[in-house]
C-alpha positions as a printed NumPy array, in Angstrom:
array([[ 94.806,  62.698,  93.243],
       [ 97.399,  65.077,  94.299],
       [100.194,  64.828,  91.757],
       [ 97.705,  65.338,  88.737],
       [ 95.976,  68.427,  90.152],
       [ 97.901,  71.162,  87.694],
       [ 98.674,  73.877,  90.417],
       [100.419,  70.442,  92.158],
       [102.157,  69.993,  88.955],
       [103.406,  73.085,  88.278],
       [104.446,  73.525,  92.21 ],
       [106.598,  70.375,  92.414],
       [107.933,  71.572,  88.553],
       [109.144,  74.931,  90.183],
       [110.143,  74.087,  93.338],
       [112.488,  71.531,  91.34 ],
       [113.718,  74.438,  88.984],
       [114.347,  76.727,  91.24 ],
       [116.908,  74.152,  93.32 ],
       [119.004,  73.896,  90.04 ],
       [118.93 ,  77.544,  89.602],
       [122.288,  78.633,  90.92 ],
       [120.777,  82.275,  90.619],
       [118.131,  81.235,  92.401],
       [120.562,  79.234,  95.128],
       [122.767,  82.791,  95.584],
       [119.211,  84.983,  95.968],
       [117.547,  82.42 ,  98.29 ],
       [120.843,  81.108, 101.134],
       [124.137,  82.491,  99.43 ],
       [123.181,  85.921,  99.974],
       [121.176,  86.099, 102.328],
       [123.483,  83.787, 104.619],
       [126.73 ,  85.971, 104.005],
       [124.707,  89.577, 104.159],
       [122.588,  88.599, 107.192],
       [126.441,  87.089, 109.146],
       [128.051,  90.441, 107.732],
       [125.772,  92.823, 109.152],
       [125.52 ,  91.331, 112.645],
       [128.789,  91.039, 113.161],
       [129.556,  95.048, 112.475],
       [126.741,  95.552, 114.736],
       [127.699,  92.684, 117.352],
       [128.877,  94.979, 120.42 ],
       [125.379,  96.397, 120.363],
       [126.221,  99.906, 122.009],
       [128.888, 102.79 , 122.056],
       [131.751, 102.153, 124.578],
       [134.559, 103.161, 125.394],
       [134.956, 106.201, 122.426],
       [138.162, 107.604, 122.753],
       [138.305, 111.54 , 123.851],
       [140.505, 113.632, 124.963],
       [141.036, 116.3  , 128.101],
       [142.271, 119.723, 128.761],
       [142.19 , 120.487, 132.045],
       [142.884, 124.39 , 132.25 ],
       [142.183, 124.24 , 135.751],
       [143.85 , 122.   , 137.036],
       [142.421, 121.715, 140.638],
       [141.453, 119.358, 143.343],
       [137.294, 119.81 , 141.318],
       [138.399, 119.204, 137.908],
       [140.164, 116.491, 138.363],
       [137.627, 114.712, 140.019],
       [135.85 , 115.568, 137.372],
       [138.228, 114.111, 135.194],
       [137.952, 110.867, 137.443],
       [134.128, 110.822, 136.329],
       [134.872, 110.975, 133.14 ],
       [137.351, 107.95 , 133.334],
       [135.108, 105.864, 134.865],
       [132.275, 106.168, 132.263],
       [131.853, 103.146, 130.355],
       [131.042, 105.308, 127.546],
       [134.193, 106.912, 126.995],
       [137.901, 106.714, 127.268],
       [139.789, 109.309, 128.211],
       [142.894, 108.694, 125.809],
       [144.922, 111.905, 126.118],
       [145.909, 114.895, 128.052],
       [145.405, 118.182, 126.493],
       [147.853, 120.905, 127.321],
       [148.448, 125.133, 126.081],
       [150.632, 124.193, 123.552],
       [147.992, 121.325, 121.46 ],
       [144.762, 122.848, 119.303],
       [141.965, 121.352, 120.946],
       [140.814, 121.541, 116.731],
       [143.472, 119.498, 115.696],
       [143.152, 116.926, 118.614],
       [140.332, 115.001, 116.307],
       [143.082, 114.152, 113.844],
       [146.447, 114.383, 115.042],
       [144.604, 112.766, 118.503],
       [142.339, 110.705, 116.729],
       [139.401, 111.156, 119.475],
       [135.971, 111.898, 118.65 ],
       [135.582, 114.594, 121.571],
       [137.636, 116.963, 124.232],
       [136.426, 118.023, 127.116],
       [137.457, 121.363, 128.411],
       [137.574, 122.365, 131.899],
       [138.132, 126.528, 131.899],
       [140.368, 128.151, 134.036],
       [138.966, 129.21 , 137.652],
       [136.197, 125.967, 137.399],
       [136.911, 125.249, 141.291],
       [137.07 , 129.112, 142.532],
       [133.717, 129.843, 140.477],
       [131.789, 127.147, 142.056],
       [132.837, 128.1  , 145.914],
       [131.678, 131.636, 144.848],
       [128.282, 130.218, 143.279],
       [129.716, 131.722, 140.24 ],
       [127.952, 129.388, 136.964],
       [129.923, 128.447, 135.187],
       [130.366, 125.739, 131.817],
       [132.781, 122.886, 131.109],
       [132.954, 122.855, 126.779],
       [132.785, 119.684, 124.585],
       [133.867, 119.775, 121.464],
       [132.69 , 116.888, 119.637],
       [133.093, 114.966, 115.444],
       [129.58 , 115.274, 114.493],
       [130.336, 114.252, 111.18 ],
       [129.128, 111.231, 112.648],
       [125.903, 112.323, 114.83 ],
       [125.718, 109.082, 116.976],
       [128.814, 110.383, 118.374],
       [128.011, 113.55 , 119.593],
       [124.541, 112.289, 120.725],
       [126.473, 109.67 , 122.628],
       [128.977, 112.584, 124.026],
       [126.723, 115.052, 125.249],
       [124.533, 112.15 , 127.173],
       [127.355, 111.279, 129.03 ],
       [128.71 , 115.052, 129.876],
       [125.525, 115.648, 131.285],
       [125.319, 112.421, 133.667],
       [128.522, 112.661, 134.92 ],
       [128.177, 116.84 , 135.082],
       [124.376, 115.942, 136.877],
       [126.587, 113.537, 139.225],
       [129.176, 115.673, 140.346],
       [126.677, 118.319, 140.772],
       [124.7  , 116.342, 142.972],
       [128.17 , 115.786, 145.07 ],
       [128.725, 119.307, 145.445],
       [125.178, 120.289, 146.429],
       [125.613, 117.146, 149.206],
       [128.914, 118.328, 150.557],
       [127.889, 122.07 , 151.258],
       [124.682, 120.796, 153.189],
       [126.767, 118.547, 154.964],
       [127.765, 120.803, 157.717],
       [124.349, 121.75 , 158.205],
       [122.813, 118.823, 159.36 ],
       [120.695, 118.534, 156.285],
       [119.254, 115.628, 155.035],
       [120.869, 116.042, 151.143],
       [117.843, 113.624, 149.754],
       [115.667, 116.288, 151.141],
       [117.204, 119.086, 150.013],
       [117.846, 117.931, 146.276],
       [113.708, 118.388, 146.282],
       [113.97 , 121.996, 146.574],
       [117.388, 122.452, 143.675],
       [116.073, 119.943, 141.27 ],
       [111.936, 120.17 , 142.104],
       [110.962, 118.699, 138.21 ],
       [112.909, 114.965, 138.323],
       [112.407, 112.702, 134.845],
       [111.381, 109.388, 134.85 ],
       [111.729, 107.998, 131.47 ],
       [110.094, 104.517, 130.38 ],
       [111.812, 103.183, 127.171],
       [110.1  , 100.81 , 125.306],
       [110.973,  99.129, 122.051],
       [114.828,  98.891, 123.16 ],
       [115.46 ,  99.72 , 126.513],
       [118.746,  98.338, 125.691],
       [120.234, 101.395, 123.283],
       [121.232,  98.176, 120.941],
       [122.477,  98.991, 117.287],
       [122.08 ,  95.393, 116.226],
       [117.846,  95.321, 117.556],
       [117.608,  98.861, 115.812],
       [119.742,  98.179, 112.782],
       [119.865,  94.286, 111.818],
       [115.826,  93.622, 111.645],
       [115.546,  96.697, 109.275],
       [117.938,  95.637, 107.552],
       [116.729,  91.817, 107.114],
       [113.199,  92.803, 105.862],
       [114.265,  95.023, 103.487],
       [116.971,  92.515, 101.829],
       [114.186,  89.827, 102.255],
       [111.9  ,  92.228, 100.354],
       [114.372,  92.558,  98.042],
       [115.723,  88.84 ,  97.165],
       [111.483,  87.392,  96.974],
       [110.971,  90.539,  94.482],
       [113.91 ,  89.979,  92.49 ],
       [113.421,  86.793,  92.156],
       [109.837,  86.304,  91.073],
       [110.312,  89.064,  88.705],
       [112.27 ,  86.194,  86.509],
       [109.427,  84.003,  86.856],
       [107.758,  83.756,  83.819],
       [110.251,  85.854,  81.556],
       [113.005,  83.575,  82.074],
       [110.636,  80.405,  80.986],
       [110.317,  82.333,  77.77 ],
       [114.183,  83.165,  77.406],
       [115.218,  79.36 ,  77.999],
       [112.71 ,  78.02 ,  75.967],
       [111.101,  76.357,  78.686],
       [107.477,  78.294,  78.92 ],
       [105.575,  75.52 ,  76.63 ],
       [106.471,  72.641,  79.509],
       [104.814,  74.977,  81.9  ],
       [101.715,  75.618,  80.202],
       [101.46 ,  71.869,  79.402],
       [102.341,  70.423,  83.039],
       [ 99.389,  73.438,  83.551],
       [ 96.959,  72.058,  81.152],
       [ 96.611,  75.176,  79.7  ],
       [ 95.58 ,  76.787,  83.015],
       [ 96.86 ,  80.087,  83.816],
       [ 95.474,  80.47 ,  87.138],
       [ 97.242,  77.201,  88.027],
       [100.747,  77.754,  86.517],
       [100.674,  81.205,  88.764],
       [ 99.319,  78.982,  91.805],
       [101.903,  76.659,  91.064],
       [104.784,  79.385,  91.115],
       [103.364,  81.532,  93.779],
       [103.217,  78.345,  96.109],
       [106.792,  77.079,  95.554],
       [108.153,  80.954,  95.852],
       [106.438,  81.115,  99.25 ],
       [108.163,  77.883, 100.467],
       [111.22 ,  79.553,  99.824],
       [110.444,  82.906, 100.811],
       [109.248,  81.029, 103.995],
       [112.689,  78.882, 104.369],
       [114.581,  82.404, 103.902],
       [112.302,  83.922, 106.741],
       [112.842,  81.176, 108.73 ],
       [116.811,  81.742, 108.106],
       [116.313,  85.108, 109.468],
       [114.285,  84.924, 112.342],
       [115.25 ,  81.354, 113.621],
       [118.883,  81.471, 112.926],
       [120.243,  85.5  , 112.394],
       [118.347,  86.729, 115.882],
       [118.812,  83.965, 118.178],
       [122.939,  84.116, 116.953],
       [122.529,  87.699, 117.777],
       [120.629,  87.661, 120.775],
       [117.696,  89.89 , 119.192],
       [114.874,  89.621, 121.286],
       [111.257,  89.33 , 119.73 ],
       [108.589,  90.958, 122.087],
       [105.349,  90.542, 119.903],
       [103.097,  87.805, 119.064],
       [104.931,  84.87 , 116.873],
       [101.647,  84.086, 115.304],
       [100.71 ,  87.876, 114.505],
       [104.047,  88.423, 113.334],
       [103.988,  84.712, 110.813],
       [100.471,  86.414, 108.981],
       [101.757,  89.831, 109.094],
       [105.215,  88.352, 107.434],
       [102.672,  86.147, 105.32 ],
       [100.573,  88.873, 103.573],
       [103.983,  91.031, 102.343],
       [105.799,  87.968, 100.636],
       [102.168,  87.487,  99.056],
       [102.417,  91.146,  97.895],
       [106.073,  90.714,  96.884],
       [105.708,  87.47 ,  94.655],
       [102.339,  88.572,  93.034],
       [103.825,  92.092,  92.472],
       [107.114,  90.36 ,  91.111],
       [104.815,  88.103,  88.894],
       [103.067,  90.994,  87.554],
       [106.393,  92.883,  86.208],
       [107.062,  89.71 ,  84.71 ],
       [104.834,  89.041,  82.623],
       [104.132,  92.768,  82.121],
       [107.878,  92.92 ,  81.051],
       [109.054,  89.992,  78.319],
       [112.631,  91.323,  78.805],
       [114.749,  89.383,  81.904],
       [116.983,  91.939,  82.451],
       [114.919,  95.372,  81.972],
       [112.715,  93.668,  84.616],
       [115.551,  93.345,  87.253],
       [115.957,  96.615,  86.111],
       [112.949,  98.294,  87.096],
       [112.792,  95.733,  90.23 ],
       [116.274,  96.902,  91.022],
       [115.299, 100.624,  90.648],
       [111.777, 100.098,  92.699],
       [113.137,  97.969,  95.877],
       [116.797, 100.084,  96.395],
       [115.542, 102.953,  98.038],
       [113.221, 101.095, 100.496],
       [115.546, 101.393, 103.085],
       [115.817, 104.873, 102.833],
       [112.758, 106.061, 101.538],
       [111.281, 103.982, 104.928],
       [110.851, 106.264, 107.37 ],
       [113.758, 103.86 , 109.71 ],
       [116.682, 106.374, 109.86 ],
       [114.464, 109.228, 109.407],
       [111.017, 109.997, 109.872],
       [108.818, 110.035, 106.822],
       [107.126, 113.597, 107.791],
       [110.245, 115.139, 107.814],
       [110.894, 114.172, 104.368],
       [110.141, 116.939, 101.233],
       [106.529, 115.756,  99.744],
       [107.828, 113.76 ,  96.86 ],
       [110.361, 111.477,  98.889],
       [106.882, 110.57 , 101.   ],
       [104.983, 110.24 ,  97.937],
       [107.899, 107.382,  96.947],
       [108.201, 106.316, 100.146],
       [103.816, 105.696, 100.725],
       [104.116, 103.331,  96.932],
       [106.437, 101.314,  98.375],
       [104.921,  98.283, 100.504],
       [107.877,  97.834, 102.839],
       [107.261, 101.728, 104.075],
       [103.975,  99.647, 105.245],
       [105.435,  96.269, 106.283],
       [108.288,  98.063, 108.797],
       [105.594, 100.437, 110.464],
       [103.154,  97.035, 111.428],
       [106.222,  95.289, 111.989],
       [108.365,  97.79 , 114.3  ],
       [104.736,  98.201, 116.628],
       [104.127,  93.812, 116.322],
       [107.921,  93.458, 116.95 ],
       [109.098,  95.368, 119.769],
       [106.389,  97.318, 120.691],
       [104.09 ,  93.719, 121.165],
       [100.853,  96.009, 119.882],
       [ 97.457,  93.481, 118.689],
       [ 96.981,  92.835, 115.002],
       [ 94.081,  95.581, 115.769],
       [ 96.491,  98.44 , 115.872],
       [ 98.675,  97.744, 112.227],
       [ 95.239,  97.38 , 110.735],
       [ 96.075, 100.78 , 108.702],
       [ 98.673,  98.998, 107.02 ],
       [ 97.55 ,  95.517, 106.515],
       [ 94.955,  97.632, 104.471],
       [ 97.677,  99.109, 102.661],
       [ 98.993,  96.168, 102.02 ],
       [ 96.356,  94.62 , 100.497],
       [ 96.05 ,  97.436,  98.329],
       [ 99.196,  96.535,  97.169],
       [ 98.349,  93.148,  96.192],
       [ 95.798,  94.133,  94.719],
       [ 97.875,  95.923,  92.416],
       [100.177,  93.69 ,  91.99 ],
       [ 96.972,  91.29 ,  90.737],
       [ 95.965,  94.045,  88.342],
       [ 99.952,  93.807,  87.17 ],
       [ 99.76 ,  90.324,  86.586],
       [ 95.968,  90.989,  84.337],
       [ 98.145,  93.568,  82.082],
       [101.281,  91.661,  81.566],
       [ 98.585,  88.87 ,  80.628],
       [ 96.933,  91.101,  78.234],
       [100.358,  92.572,  76.68 ],
       [101.83 ,  89.03 ,  76.405],
       [ 98.444,  86.846,  75.181],
       [100.12 ,  85.509,  72.113],
       [102.949,  84.021,  74.122],
       [100.941,  82.54 ,  77.246],
       [ 98.047,  81.834,  75.668],
       [ 99.288,  78.438,  73.388],
       [ 96.461,  77.09 ,  71.507],
       [ 95.547,  73.539,  72.452],
       [ 98.024,  72.156,  70.046],
       [101.035,  73.739,  70.923],
       [100.104,  73.048,  74.754],
       [ 99.838,  69.127,  73.934],
       [103.444,  69.018,  72.499]])
């Protein structure tokens, strides 16, 4: 019975057709495998370590040398050069190939002994803001450690417990609890976003060729006949085939790529799977709609690329949407990936329940409705090519 069901006949035919299509194999297997592994290898270290820096000690005192030893012991820094008065600090970034310079001023030790406030200057190469933030964070840690050691040394002769006096010197303490990515690991942060946006682009691009490629290759009559003239059977059969391939691609991402690079999933797997099903469905249906509306395959692909390419930038993943100009914000809202990513991060990193992603789910359902509307418009526009006569369909 099943083999005579029009939806199954179309599904079986579509599964074989996609397997034979070189472009489909490249999209669903070769490209993601190569790109995912390449992206993961770029960030495999996870966090920056041993950033090269230079030190200019203009005091050359016991305390300044102690500060330098603290810098050298930090896992985040690697002191590669020691500058002198003959070296220009600004040129060190080019000549010495360092990302930061720590300048210890003259009379650094004397001023501290006299209780005169003093500063250590940090010159950073902020052409890459990652280095600037890391150097500032490390310098703050090193300086606070040294400051605490100085306070403890001063009060030691007085017989006062350093732990008690620190409550007076630093009455307010900060206790930070990091959620989502407590390791500050770049692989955990970037790879899930990069892989999921590529997942959407691949599915959308493949689906955007689902029907116009049939017309281009003159295979639409065969498809129409297998579906026995039923347009819903054609669409559902293709949808199930594309869903199987998309789930296979998702499995490659979450069951192979994530474990290879040790990316943890904090959320509930079942909730993530349901969200992924909805997101894949939206991408397939909207791709089908574009394929039916635009009969020329090349133009449909161009439109799909134009629509999906900015998704990563406009999704708020690298820069918050609320801080963007309003035209960018509007564009971000009309891309389904924006709302999927918000829900995905809530589930994947913060382990929230489905109740907290309800707004994003409703927006994705709205995109699903838009995709169905696009299919209806496409059927209406190309009705002469789509609705073959019974006599033609029987051939």
